[in-house]
Short mmCIF file of C-alpha atoms and ligand atoms in Angstrom, two decimals:
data_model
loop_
_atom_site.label_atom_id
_atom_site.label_comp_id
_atom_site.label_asym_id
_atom_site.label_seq_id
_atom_site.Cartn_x
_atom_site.Cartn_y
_atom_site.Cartn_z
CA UNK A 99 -4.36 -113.55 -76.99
CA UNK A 100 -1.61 -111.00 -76.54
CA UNK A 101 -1.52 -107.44 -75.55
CA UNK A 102 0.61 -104.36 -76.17
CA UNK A 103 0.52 -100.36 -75.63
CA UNK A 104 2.51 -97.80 -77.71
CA UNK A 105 2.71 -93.87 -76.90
CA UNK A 106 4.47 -91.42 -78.73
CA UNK A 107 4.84 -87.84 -79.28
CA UNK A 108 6.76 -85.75 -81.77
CA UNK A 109 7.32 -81.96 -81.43
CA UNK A 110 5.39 -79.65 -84.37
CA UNK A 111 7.20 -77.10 -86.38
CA UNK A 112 7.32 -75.18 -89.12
CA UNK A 113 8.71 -76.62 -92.87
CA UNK A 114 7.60 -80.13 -91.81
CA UNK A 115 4.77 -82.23 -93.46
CA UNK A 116 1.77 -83.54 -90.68
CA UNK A 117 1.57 -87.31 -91.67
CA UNK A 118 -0.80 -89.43 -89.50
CA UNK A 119 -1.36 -92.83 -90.01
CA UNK A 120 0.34 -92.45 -93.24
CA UNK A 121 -1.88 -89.55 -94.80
CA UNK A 122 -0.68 -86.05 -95.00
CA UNK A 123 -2.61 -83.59 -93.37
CA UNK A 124 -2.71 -80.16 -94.81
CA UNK A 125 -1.59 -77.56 -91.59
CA UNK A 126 1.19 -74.93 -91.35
CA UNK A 127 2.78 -77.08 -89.40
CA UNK A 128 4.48 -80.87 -89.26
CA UNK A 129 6.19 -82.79 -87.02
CA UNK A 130 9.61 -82.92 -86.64
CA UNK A 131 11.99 -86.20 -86.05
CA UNK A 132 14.37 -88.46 -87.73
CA UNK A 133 11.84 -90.68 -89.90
CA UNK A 134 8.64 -88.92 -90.96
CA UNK A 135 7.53 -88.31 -87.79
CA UNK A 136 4.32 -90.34 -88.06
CA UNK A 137 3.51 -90.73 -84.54
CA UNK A 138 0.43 -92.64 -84.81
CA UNK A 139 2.35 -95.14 -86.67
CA UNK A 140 5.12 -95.03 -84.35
CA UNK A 141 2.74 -95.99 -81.52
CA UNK A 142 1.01 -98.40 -83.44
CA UNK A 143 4.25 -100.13 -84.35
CA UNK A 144 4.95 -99.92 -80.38
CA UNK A 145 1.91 -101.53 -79.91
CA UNK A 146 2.48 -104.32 -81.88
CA UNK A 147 5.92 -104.93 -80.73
CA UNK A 148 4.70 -104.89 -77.39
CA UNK A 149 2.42 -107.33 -77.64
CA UNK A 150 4.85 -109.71 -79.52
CA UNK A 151 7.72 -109.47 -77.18
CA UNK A 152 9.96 -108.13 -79.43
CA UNK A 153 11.38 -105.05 -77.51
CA UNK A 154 10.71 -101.55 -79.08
CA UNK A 155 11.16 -99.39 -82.17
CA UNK A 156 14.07 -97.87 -81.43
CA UNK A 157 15.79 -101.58 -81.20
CA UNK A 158 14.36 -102.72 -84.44
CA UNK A 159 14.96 -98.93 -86.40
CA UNK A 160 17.65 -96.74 -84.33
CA UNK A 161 17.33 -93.19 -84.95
CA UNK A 162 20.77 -93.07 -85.12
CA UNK A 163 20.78 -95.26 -88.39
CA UNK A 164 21.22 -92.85 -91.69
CA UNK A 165 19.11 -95.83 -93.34
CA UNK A 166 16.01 -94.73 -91.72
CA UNK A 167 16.81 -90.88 -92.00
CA UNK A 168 12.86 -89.46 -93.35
CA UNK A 169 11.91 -92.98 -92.96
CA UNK A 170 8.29 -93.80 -94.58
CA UNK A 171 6.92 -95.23 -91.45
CA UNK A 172 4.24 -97.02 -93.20
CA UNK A 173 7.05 -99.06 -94.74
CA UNK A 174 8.28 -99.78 -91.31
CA UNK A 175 5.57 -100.91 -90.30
CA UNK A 176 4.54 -102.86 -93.11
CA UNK A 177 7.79 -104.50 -92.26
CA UNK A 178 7.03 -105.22 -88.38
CA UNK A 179 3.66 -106.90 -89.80
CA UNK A 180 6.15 -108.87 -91.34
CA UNK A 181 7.86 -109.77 -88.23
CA UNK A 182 5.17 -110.40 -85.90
CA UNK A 183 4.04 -112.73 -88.62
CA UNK A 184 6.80 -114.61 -88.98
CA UNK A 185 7.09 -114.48 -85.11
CA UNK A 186 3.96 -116.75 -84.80
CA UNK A 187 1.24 -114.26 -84.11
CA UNK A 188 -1.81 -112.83 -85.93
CA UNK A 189 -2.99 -109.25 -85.77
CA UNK A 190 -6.59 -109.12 -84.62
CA UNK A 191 -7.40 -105.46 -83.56
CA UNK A 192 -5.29 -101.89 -83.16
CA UNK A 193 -7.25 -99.19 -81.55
CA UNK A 194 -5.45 -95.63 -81.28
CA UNK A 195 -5.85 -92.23 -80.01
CA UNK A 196 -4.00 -89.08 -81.49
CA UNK A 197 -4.32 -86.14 -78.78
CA UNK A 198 -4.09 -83.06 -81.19
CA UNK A 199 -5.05 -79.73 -81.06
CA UNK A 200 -4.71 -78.61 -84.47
CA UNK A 201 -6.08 -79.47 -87.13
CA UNK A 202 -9.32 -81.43 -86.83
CA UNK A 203 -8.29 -85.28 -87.20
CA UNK A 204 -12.27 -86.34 -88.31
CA UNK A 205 -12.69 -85.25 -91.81
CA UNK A 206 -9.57 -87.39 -91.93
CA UNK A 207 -10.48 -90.06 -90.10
CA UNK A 208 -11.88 -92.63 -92.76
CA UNK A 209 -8.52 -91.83 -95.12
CA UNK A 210 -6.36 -92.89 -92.17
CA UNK A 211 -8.40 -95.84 -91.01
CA UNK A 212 -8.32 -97.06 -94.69
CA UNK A 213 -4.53 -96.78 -95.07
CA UNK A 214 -3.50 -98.08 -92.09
CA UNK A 215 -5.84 -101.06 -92.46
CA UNK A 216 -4.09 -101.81 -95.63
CA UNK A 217 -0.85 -101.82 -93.97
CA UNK A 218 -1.60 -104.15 -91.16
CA UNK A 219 -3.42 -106.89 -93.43
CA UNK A 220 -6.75 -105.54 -91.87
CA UNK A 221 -10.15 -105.32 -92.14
CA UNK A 222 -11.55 -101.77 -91.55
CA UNK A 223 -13.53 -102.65 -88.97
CA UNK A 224 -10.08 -104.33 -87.01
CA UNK A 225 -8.34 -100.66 -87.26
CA UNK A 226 -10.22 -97.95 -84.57
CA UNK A 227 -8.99 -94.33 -84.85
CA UNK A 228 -9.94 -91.48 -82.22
CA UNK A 229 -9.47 -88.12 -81.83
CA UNK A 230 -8.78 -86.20 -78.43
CA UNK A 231 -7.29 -82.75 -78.04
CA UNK A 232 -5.34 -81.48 -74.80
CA UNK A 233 -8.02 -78.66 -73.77
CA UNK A 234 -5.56 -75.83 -73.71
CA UNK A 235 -3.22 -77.82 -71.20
CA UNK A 236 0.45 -79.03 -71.50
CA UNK A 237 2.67 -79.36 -74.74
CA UNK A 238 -0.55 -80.62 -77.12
CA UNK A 239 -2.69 -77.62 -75.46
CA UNK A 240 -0.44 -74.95 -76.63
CA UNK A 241 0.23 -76.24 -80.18
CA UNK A 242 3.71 -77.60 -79.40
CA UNK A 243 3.48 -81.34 -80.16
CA UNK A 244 1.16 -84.26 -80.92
CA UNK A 245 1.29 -87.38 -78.71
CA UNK A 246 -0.63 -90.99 -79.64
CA UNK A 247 -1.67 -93.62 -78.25
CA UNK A 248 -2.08 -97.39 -79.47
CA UNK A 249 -3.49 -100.88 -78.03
CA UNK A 250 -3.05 -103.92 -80.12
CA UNK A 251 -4.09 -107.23 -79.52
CA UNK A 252 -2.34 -110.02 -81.27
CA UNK A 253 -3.54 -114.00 -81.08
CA UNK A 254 -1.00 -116.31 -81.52
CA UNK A 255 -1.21 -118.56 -84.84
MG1 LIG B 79 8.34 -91.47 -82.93
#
């Protein structure tokens, strides 16, 4: 069995769309970054790299590449499922956290689960998403950004 963390966090702002886990959130806000800013994916992709030993996602997807300029990070990574298959390793759980004030992850919850389950080849029950907020403290307290967490834990083939 292997091991790997992700984190990310993207800043929110106005004229962006809020897309977590691959589902699109309705808010006045959305995150802002090179790709679509999904940074549960992002973390999840982290995760996964992590525990594969395969360095990070800015190695395998540069933000400085035009190619992946409003990236659909789903499709990235349906594509590192791809690698850390064909690198020997099967996916057996992802659990994640988004730490969010606004809006209320849980009547989303299931839609994300679902979607991201699909991506990784999983069973529902495989794919564990939880909500957290920041209390009113730091950059997620006051609205600014939303940061995620990820743990997945890969057996090898
Ligand atoms: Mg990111």
């Amino acid at each position: 069995m292997r091991t790997g963390i992700g984190w990310d966090s993207h800043k929110l702002v106005e004229d962006r769309k809020l897309i977590l886990g691959g589902v699109e959130l309705e808010h006045s806000h959305g995150l802002l970054g090179h790709s679509d800013a999904d940074v549960l994916t992002h973390a999840i992709i982290d995760a996964l790299l992590g525990a594969a030993g395969l360095d990070d996602i800015g190695a395998h997807f540069p933000d400085t590449d035009a190619a992946y300029k409003d990236a659909e990070s789903l499709v990235l990574l349906r594509d590192v499922v791809d690698r850390i298959a064909g690198a020997g390793f099967t996916i057996e759980h992802v659990d994640t956290t988004v730490i969010m004030e606004r809006p209320k992850l849980s009547p989303h919850r299931g839609a994300i689960r679902a979607t991201l389950a699909a991506a990784l080849g999983l069973e529902g029950g495989q794919v564990n998403v939880k909500a957290s907020t920041g209390e009113g403290l730091g950059f997620v307290g006051r609205g600014e950004g939303v940061a995620a967490l990820a743990v997945a834990t890969l057996s090898v083939k």
